[in-house]
Amino acid sequence: DLRPGSDNFVIKVNILKIWDGFKGRGGCSLEMVLVDQEGDRIQIQATVERFFAKSFRKDLVEGRSVLINTFKVVEYNSEYRTTQTPFMIVFYATTTVSVCLDFPQEVPEKYMKNVVGQIVRVGHVEDVMAQGKRRSRLKIYLRDDSDLQLPCTLWADYAKEVADYVKRNCASVVVVIIRLACIKNYRGEMSVSNAFNTTQILFDPVCPLVAKFRSHFFLLLNVDDGFGGTAVFVMFEKIAQKLFKKTTEEVFEESVGNNSSGLPQSLRDLEGKEFLFKVVVTEDNVKKVKNSFSVDRFTSDDYMIQTFCSQVYSEVCF
């Protein structure tokens, strides 16, 4: 309901994201993305000019719910705007901010523009020229619970932050939530990048969205090639259903309860059968930092298996 032309407003919002804006004489401006509690949880950007940003810093805290009283609403048609709302809020020096105690504690994830996935491929942090400046860039791939992969480009501090976290947790499955990202569709190909300082990246967060994501996301299979070579295959839902004719959740349930061996019956049913797997080999695999490989596809076709074996490589047998 906010429109330019009046400043007699009081709004109840949650500060979804806050960051330092442009720096000049007098300090940095404060930039925010605010979300309301009604309807579709509309998001709007707000700015506090650098001349009086200092006096608001103690009251404007990321994650805090507040009442904002008396401010200006202006047109917001920038190419780089952080929300879909065509207006933005500009604070006056006389704007007041107070804590709001009856705002919902959490903003439901369904109202967020989230990208959720497992980081499956990580490139190098590169120093490149972009918009006339030297910037750090990192390209990664995210995999969703249906085994689709989405390219993601991260810039500046986000690139180093993600690269460092993945390096520290290379032995585990890293799941991220990327909020307020820039989502592009170029000739039918979707991709994601961070939107300046606005984007939030949450690493392995403990929340219902990620718990649900992990609950039916993949199986880890210990495999060997019959010649002493061992590895861990990460098999996602779509591939697992083709192999076992069951969901990953159903296969996992077979390994608990009264099953004394702990081995799922669906896996035991494959004993003696041969399969050829195509796996994704990452830089970490080549450096032997990581011993797990994501399964891209597989076949039990005898001709393909024999052709492959005759050309050099090893066969994977259960």
CSV table of C-alpha atoms in Angstrom, one decimal:
chain,number,residue,atom,x,y,z
A,1,ASP,CA,0.0,0.0,0.0
A,2,LEU,CA,3.0,2.3,0.1
A,3,ARG,CA,3.1,4.9,-2.6
A,4,PRO,CA,5.1,8.1,-3.3
A,5,GLY,CA,3.6,11.4,-2.3
A,6,SER,CA,3.1,10.9,1.4
A,7,ASP,CA,5.4,10.3,4.4
A,8,ASN,CA,2.8,9.7,7.1
A,9,PHE,CA,3.4,6.0,7.3
A,10,VAL,CA,4.0,3.5,10.1
A,11,ILE,CA,5.1,0.0,9.1
A,12,LYS,CA,5.8,-3.3,10.9
A,13,VAL,CA,8.7,-5.2,9.3
A,14,ASN,CA,11.5,-7.6,9.7
A,15,ILE,CA,15.0,-6.6,8.7
A,16,LEU,CA,15.9,-9.4,6.4
A,17,LYS,CA,19.3,-8.1,5.3
A,18,ILE,CA,21.4,-5.0,6.1
A,19,TRP,CA,24.7,-3.9,4.7
A,20,ASP,CA,26.9,-0.8,4.2
A,21,GLY,CA,26.2,1.1,1.1
A,22,PHE,CA,28.1,3.7,-0.8
A,23,LYS,CA,30.9,5.4,1.2
A,24,GLY,CA,31.4,9.2,1.0
A,25,ARG,CA,32.1,12.2,3.2
A,26,GLY,CA,30.3,11.6,6.4
A,27,GLY,CA,30.5,7.8,6.3
A,28,CYS,CA,28.5,4.9,4.6
A,29,SER,CA,24.8,4.8,3.9
A,30,LEU,CA,22.8,1.8,5.3
A,31,GLU,CA,21.0,-0.4,2.9
A,32,MET,CA,18.3,-2.9,3.9
A,33,VAL,CA,15.8,-5.4,2.6
A,34,LEU,CA,12.6,-5.3,4.7
A,35,VAL,CA,9.8,-7.9,4.7
A,36,ASP,CA,6.3,-7.3,6.0
A,37,GLN,CA,4.1,-9.8,7.8
A,38,GLU,CA,1.0,-9.6,5.7
A,39,GLY,CA,-0.2,-11.4,2.5
A,40,ASP,CA,2.7,-12.5,0.4
A,41,ARG,CA,5.4,-11.1,2.6
A,42,ILE,CA,6.3,-8.3,0.3
A,43,GLN,CA,9.9,-7.3,0.3
A,44,ILE,CA,11.1,-3.7,-0.1
A,45,GLN,CA,14.5,-2.0,-0.1
A,46,ALA,CA,15.2,0.9,2.3
A,47,THR,CA,18.1,3.3,2.6
A,48,VAL,CA,19.5,5.5,5.3
A,49,GLU,CA,21.7,8.3,3.9
A,50,ARG,CA,25.2,8.4,5.1
A,51,PHE,CA,24.8,11.8,6.9
A,52,PHE,CA,22.7,10.3,9.6
A,53,ALA,CA,23.2,6.6,9.2
A,54,LYS,CA,25.3,6.4,12.4
A,55,SER,CA,22.4,7.4,14.6
A,56,PHE,CA,20.3,4.5,13.3
A,57,ARG,CA,22.9,1.7,13.4
A,58,LYS,CA,22.1,0.6,17.0
A,59,ASP,CA,18.4,0.1,16.2
A,60,LEU,CA,18.7,-1.5,12.7
A,61,VAL,CA,19.9,-5.0,13.3
A,62,GLU,CA,19.6,-7.9,10.8
A,63,GLY,CA,16.9,-10.3,11.9
A,64,ARG,CA,15.2,-7.8,14.2
A,65,SER,CA,11.5,-6.8,13.8
A,66,VAL,CA,10.8,-3.1,14.1
A,67,LEU,CA,8.2,-0.4,13.7
A,68,ILE,CA,9.3,2.4,11.3
A,69,ASN,CA,7.5,5.7,11.6
A,70,THR,CA,7.6,8.6,9.1
A,71,PHE,CA,9.7,8.1,6.0
A,72,LYS,CA,9.7,8.9,2.3
A,73,VAL,CA,8.7,6.5,-0.5
A,74,VAL,CA,10.3,7.0,-3.9
A,75,GLU,CA,10.3,5.4,-7.3
A,76,TYR,CA,12.9,2.5,-7.5
A,77,ASN,CA,13.6,1.6,-11.1
A,78,SER,CA,17.3,0.8,-10.9
A,79,GLU,CA,18.6,-2.0,-13.1
A,80,TYR,CA,20.3,-3.4,-9.9
A,81,ARG,CA,17.3,-3.3,-7.6
A,82,THR,CA,17.2,-6.0,-4.9
A,83,THR,CA,13.4,-6.5,-4.8
A,84,GLN,CA,10.5,-6.6,-7.3
A,85,THR,CA,8.8,-3.7,-5.5
A,86,PRO,CA,8.9,-0.6,-7.8
A,87,PHE,CA,9.4,1.7,-4.8
A,88,MET,CA,11.9,2.1,-2.0
A,89,ILE,CA,11.9,3.6,1.5
A,90,VAL,CA,14.2,6.5,2.3
A,91,PHE,CA,14.7,7.5,6.0
A,92,TYR,CA,14.5,11.0,7.3
A,93,ALA,CA,16.7,12.2,10.1
A,94,THR,CA,13.4,12.4,12.0
A,95,THR,CA,12.3,8.8,11.2
A,96,THR,CA,11.8,6.8,14.4
A,97,VAL,CA,12.6,3.1,14.8
A,98,SER,CA,11.3,0.9,17.7
A,99,VAL,CA,11.4,-2.8,18.5
A,100,CYS,CA,8.3,-4.7,17.4
A,101,LEU,CA,7.4,-7.5,19.8
A,102,ASP,CA,4.4,-9.1,18.0
A,103,PHE,CA,6.0,-9.8,14.7
A,104,PRO,CA,6.2,-13.6,13.8
A,105,GLN,CA,9.5,-15.0,15.0
A,106,GLU,CA,10.4,-16.5,11.7
A,107,VAL,CA,9.5,-15.6,8.2
A,108,PRO,CA,8.3,-18.8,6.5
A,109,GLU,CA,10.7,-20.0,3.8
A,110,LYS,CA,7.9,-20.3,1.3
A,111,TYR,CA,7.9,-16.5,1.1
A,112,MET,CA,11.6,-16.3,0.3
A,113,LYS,CA,13.2,-16.4,-3.1
A,114,ASN,CA,15.5,-19.3,-2.1
A,115,VAL,CA,17.9,-21.5,-4.0
A,116,VAL,CA,18.5,-24.7,-2.1
A,117,GLY,CA,21.0,-27.4,-3.1
A,118,GLN,CA,24.1,-29.4,-2.5
A,119,ILE,CA,27.4,-28.0,-3.7
A,120,VAL,CA,28.7,-30.7,-6.0
A,121,ARG,CA,31.3,-28.9,-8.1
A,122,VAL,CA,33.6,-26.1,-7.1
A,123,GLY,CA,36.0,-24.3,-9.4
A,124,HIS,CA,39.0,-22.0,-8.5
A,125,VAL,CA,38.6,-18.5,-7.1
A,126,GLU,CA,39.7,-16.4,-10.0
A,127,ASP,CA,40.8,-12.7,-10.2
A,128,VAL,CA,39.0,-11.2,-13.2
A,129,MET,CA,38.0,-7.8,-14.6
A,130,ALA,CA,34.3,-7.1,-14.2
A,131,GLN,CA,32.7,-3.7,-14.7
A,132,GLY,CA,36.1,-2.0,-14.9
A,133,LYS,CA,37.4,-3.5,-11.5
A,134,ARG,CA,39.4,-6.5,-10.4
A,135,ARG,CA,37.0,-8.9,-8.7
A,136,SER,CA,37.2,-12.4,-7.2
A,137,ARG,CA,34.9,-14.9,-9.0
A,138,LEU,CA,34.0,-18.5,-8.1
A,139,LYS,CA,31.9,-20.9,-10.2
A,140,ILE,CA,30.1,-23.7,-8.5
A,141,TYR,CA,27.3,-26.1,-9.3
A,142,LEU,CA,24.3,-26.9,-7.1
A,143,ARG,CA,22.3,-30.1,-7.2
A,144,ASP,CA,18.7,-30.3,-6.1
A,145,ASP,CA,16.8,-33.3,-4.7
A,146,SER,CA,15.8,-34.4,-8.2
A,147,ASP,CA,19.4,-34.5,-9.4
A,148,LEU,CA,19.2,-31.3,-11.5
A,149,GLN,CA,22.3,-29.1,-11.5
A,150,LEU,CA,22.3,-25.3,-11.5
A,151,PRO,CA,25.4,-23.2,-12.3
A,152,CYS,CA,26.1,-20.5,-9.8
A,153,THR,CA,28.6,-17.7,-10.0
A,154,LEU,CA,29.8,-15.9,-6.8
A,155,TRP,CA,31.6,-12.7,-6.7
A,156,ALA,CA,33.9,-10.8,-4.2
A,157,ASP,CA,33.7,-11.9,-0.6
A,158,TYR,CA,31.0,-14.5,-1.4
A,159,ALA,CA,33.5,-16.4,-3.6
A,160,LYS,CA,36.1,-16.7,-0.8
A,161,GLU,CA,33.5,-17.5,1.8
A,162,VAL,CA,32.1,-20.4,-0.1
A,163,ALA,CA,35.5,-21.7,-1.2
A,164,ASP,CA,36.8,-21.7,2.4
A,165,TYR,CA,33.7,-23.4,3.8
A,166,VAL,CA,33.8,-26.2,1.2
A,167,LYS,CA,37.5,-26.7,1.8
A,168,ARG,CA,36.9,-27.0,5.6
A,169,ASN,CA,34.0,-29.5,5.1
A,170,CYS,CA,35.2,-31.4,2.1
A,171,ALA,CA,34.5,-34.8,3.7
A,172,SER,CA,30.8,-34.0,4.2
A,173,VAL,CA,27.8,-33.1,2.0
A,174,VAL,CA,27.4,-29.3,2.0
A,175,VAL,CA,23.9,-28.0,1.6
A,176,VAL,CA,23.3,-24.3,1.2
A,177,ILE,CA,20.4,-21.9,1.1
A,178,ILE,CA,21.0,-18.8,-1.1
A,179,ARG,CA,18.6,-16.0,-0.4
A,180,LEU,CA,18.0,-12.9,-2.4
A,181,ALA,CA,20.0,-14.2,-5.3
A,182,CYS,CA,20.1,-12.9,-8.8
A,183,ILE,CA,18.4,-15.6,-10.9
A,184,LYS,CA,18.9,-15.4,-14.7
A,185,ASN,CA,17.4,-17.2,-17.6
A,186,TYR,CA,19.5,-17.1,-20.7
A,187,ARG,CA,18.2,-18.9,-23.7
A,188,GLY,CA,16.3,-21.3,-21.5
A,189,GLU,CA,19.4,-22.0,-19.2
A,190,MET,CA,18.9,-21.0,-15.6
A,191,SER,CA,21.8,-19.7,-13.5
A,192,VAL,CA,22.3,-18.0,-10.2
A,193,SER,CA,24.7,-15.3,-8.9
A,194,ASN,CA,24.9,-13.2,-5.8
A,195,ALA,CA,23.4,-9.7,-6.0
A,196,PHE,CA,26.1,-7.4,-4.7
A,197,ASN,CA,26.0,-7.3,-0.8
A,198,THR,CA,22.3,-8.3,-0.6
A,199,THR,CA,22.6,-12.0,-1.0
A,200,GLN,CA,22.6,-14.3,2.0
A,201,ILE,CA,24.3,-17.7,1.9
A,202,LEU,CA,23.5,-20.1,4.8
A,203,PHE,CA,25.8,-23.1,5.1
A,204,ASP,CA,24.2,-26.4,6.3
A,205,PRO,CA,21.6,-24.5,8.3
A,206,VAL,CA,19.4,-26.4,10.8
A,207,CYS,CA,15.9,-25.6,9.6
A,208,PRO,CA,12.8,-27.5,8.3
A,209,LEU,CA,13.6,-26.7,4.7
A,210,VAL,CA,17.1,-28.3,4.8
A,211,ALA,CA,15.9,-31.2,7.0
A,212,LYS,CA,13.3,-32.0,4.4
A,213,PHE,CA,15.8,-31.6,1.7
A,214,ARG,CA,18.3,-34.1,3.3
A,215,SER,CA,15.6,-36.6,4.3
A,216,HIS,CA,15.1,-37.9,0.8
A,217,PHE,CA,18.2,-36.5,-0.9
A,218,PHE,CA,20.7,-39.2,-1.5
A,219,LEU,CA,22.3,-42.6,-0.6
A,220,LEU,CA,26.0,-43.2,0.1
A,221,LEU,CA,27.3,-46.4,-1.3
A,222,ASN,CA,30.7,-47.9,-0.5
A,223,VAL,CA,32.0,-49.6,-3.6
A,224,ASP,CA,35.1,-51.4,-4.9
A,225,ASP,CA,36.3,-52.4,-8.3
A,226,GLY,CA,37.5,-55.8,-7.4
A,227,PHE,CA,41.1,-54.8,-7.7
A,228,GLY,CA,41.5,-53.0,-4.4
A,229,GLY,CA,40.2,-49.7,-5.5
A,230,THR,CA,37.4,-48.3,-3.2
A,231,ALA,CA,35.3,-45.2,-3.3
A,232,VAL,CA,32.0,-43.7,-2.0
A,233,PHE,CA,29.3,-43.2,-4.6
A,234,VAL,CA,26.7,-40.4,-3.9
A,235,MET,CA,23.5,-41.5,-5.5
A,236,PHE,CA,20.7,-39.0,-5.8
A,237,GLU,CA,16.9,-39.7,-5.8
A,238,LYS,CA,16.4,-39.8,-9.6
A,239,ILE,CA,19.3,-42.3,-10.2
A,240,ALA,CA,18.5,-44.3,-7.1
A,241,GLN,CA,14.9,-44.9,-8.2
A,242,LYS,CA,16.1,-46.2,-11.5
A,243,LEU,CA,18.6,-48.6,-9.8
A,244,PHE,CA,16.5,-49.9,-6.9
A,245,LYS,CA,13.0,-49.2,-8.3
A,246,LYS,CA,12.3,-47.5,-4.9
A,247,THR,CA,12.8,-44.1,-3.3
A,248,THR,CA,16.0,-43.4,-1.3
A,249,GLU,CA,13.8,-43.2,1.8
A,250,GLU,CA,12.4,-46.6,1.2
A,251,VAL,CA,15.9,-48.1,0.6
A,252,PHE,CA,17.2,-46.5,3.8
A,253,GLU,CA,14.2,-47.9,5.9
A,254,GLU,CA,15.3,-51.4,4.8
A,255,SER,CA,18.6,-50.9,6.6
A,256,VAL,CA,17.0,-50.3,10.0
A,257,GLY,CA,14.6,-52.2,12.2
A,258,ASN,CA,14.9,-56.0,12.3
A,259,ASN,CA,17.5,-56.1,9.6
A,260,SER,CA,20.5,-57.7,11.4
A,261,SER,CA,22.9,-57.2,8.6
A,262,GLY,CA,22.1,-53.5,8.3
A,263,LEU,CA,22.3,-53.9,4.5
A,264,PRO,CA,19.1,-52.9,2.6
A,265,GLN,CA,17.4,-55.8,0.9
A,266,SER,CA,17.3,-53.8,-2.3
A,267,LEU,CA,21.1,-53.6,-2.3
A,268,ARG,CA,21.4,-57.4,-1.5
A,269,ASP,CA,19.2,-58.1,-4.5
A,270,LEU,CA,21.8,-56.6,-6.8
A,271,GLU,CA,24.5,-59.1,-5.6
A,272,GLY,CA,26.4,-60.6,-8.5
A,273,LYS,CA,25.1,-58.1,-11.0
A,274,GLU,CA,27.4,-55.8,-12.9
A,275,PHE,CA,26.9,-52.1,-13.6
A,276,LEU,CA,28.8,-49.4,-15.4
A,277,PHE,CA,28.6,-46.0,-13.6
A,278,LYS,CA,29.4,-42.6,-15.0
A,279,VAL,CA,30.5,-40.4,-12.1
A,280,VAL,CA,31.4,-36.7,-11.7
A,281,VAL,CA,35.1,-36.3,-11.1
A,282,THR,CA,36.0,-33.0,-9.4
A,283,GLU,CA,39.3,-31.3,-8.7
A,284,ASP,CA,39.1,-32.5,-5.1
A,285,ASN,CA,38.8,-36.0,-6.4
A,286,VAL,CA,41.9,-35.6,-8.6
A,287,LYS,CA,43.9,-34.2,-5.7
A,288,LYS,CA,42.7,-37.2,-3.6
A,289,VAL,CA,41.2,-34.7,-1.1
A,290,LYS,CA,37.8,-36.3,-1.6
A,291,ASN,CA,36.9,-39.9,-2.1
A,292,SER,CA,33.2,-39.5,-2.9
A,293,PHE,CA,31.8,-39.3,-6.4
A,294,SER,CA,28.3,-38.2,-7.5
A,295,VAL,CA,26.7,-40.7,-9.9
A,296,ASP,CA,25.6,-39.1,-13.1
A,297,ARG,CA,24.1,-42.2,-14.7
A,298,PHE,CA,24.5,-46.0,-14.9
A,299,THR,CA,23.8,-48.9,-17.2
A,300,SER,CA,23.6,-52.7,-16.9
A,301,ASP,CA,23.9,-53.2,-20.7
A,302,ASP,CA,26.3,-56.1,-21.2
A,303,TYR,CA,27.7,-54.8,-24.5
A,304,MET,CA,28.5,-51.4,-23.1
A,305,ILE,CA,30.1,-52.9,-20.0
A,306,GLN,CA,32.3,-55.3,-22.0
A,307,THR,CA,33.2,-52.5,-24.5
A,308,PHE,CA,34.2,-50.3,-21.6
A,309,CYS,CA,36.2,-53.0,-19.8
A,310,SER,CA,38.1,-53.9,-23.0
A,311,GLN,CA,39.2,-50.3,-23.4
A,312,VAL,CA,41.1,-50.1,-20.1
A,313,TYR,CA,39.1,-48.9,-17.2
A,314,SER,CA,37.8,-50.9,-14.3
A,315,GLU,CA,34.4,-52.4,-13.7
A,316,VAL,CA,32.2,-51.8,-10.6
A,317,CYS,CA,30.7,-55.0,-9.2
A,318,PHE,CA,28.4,-55.7,-6.3
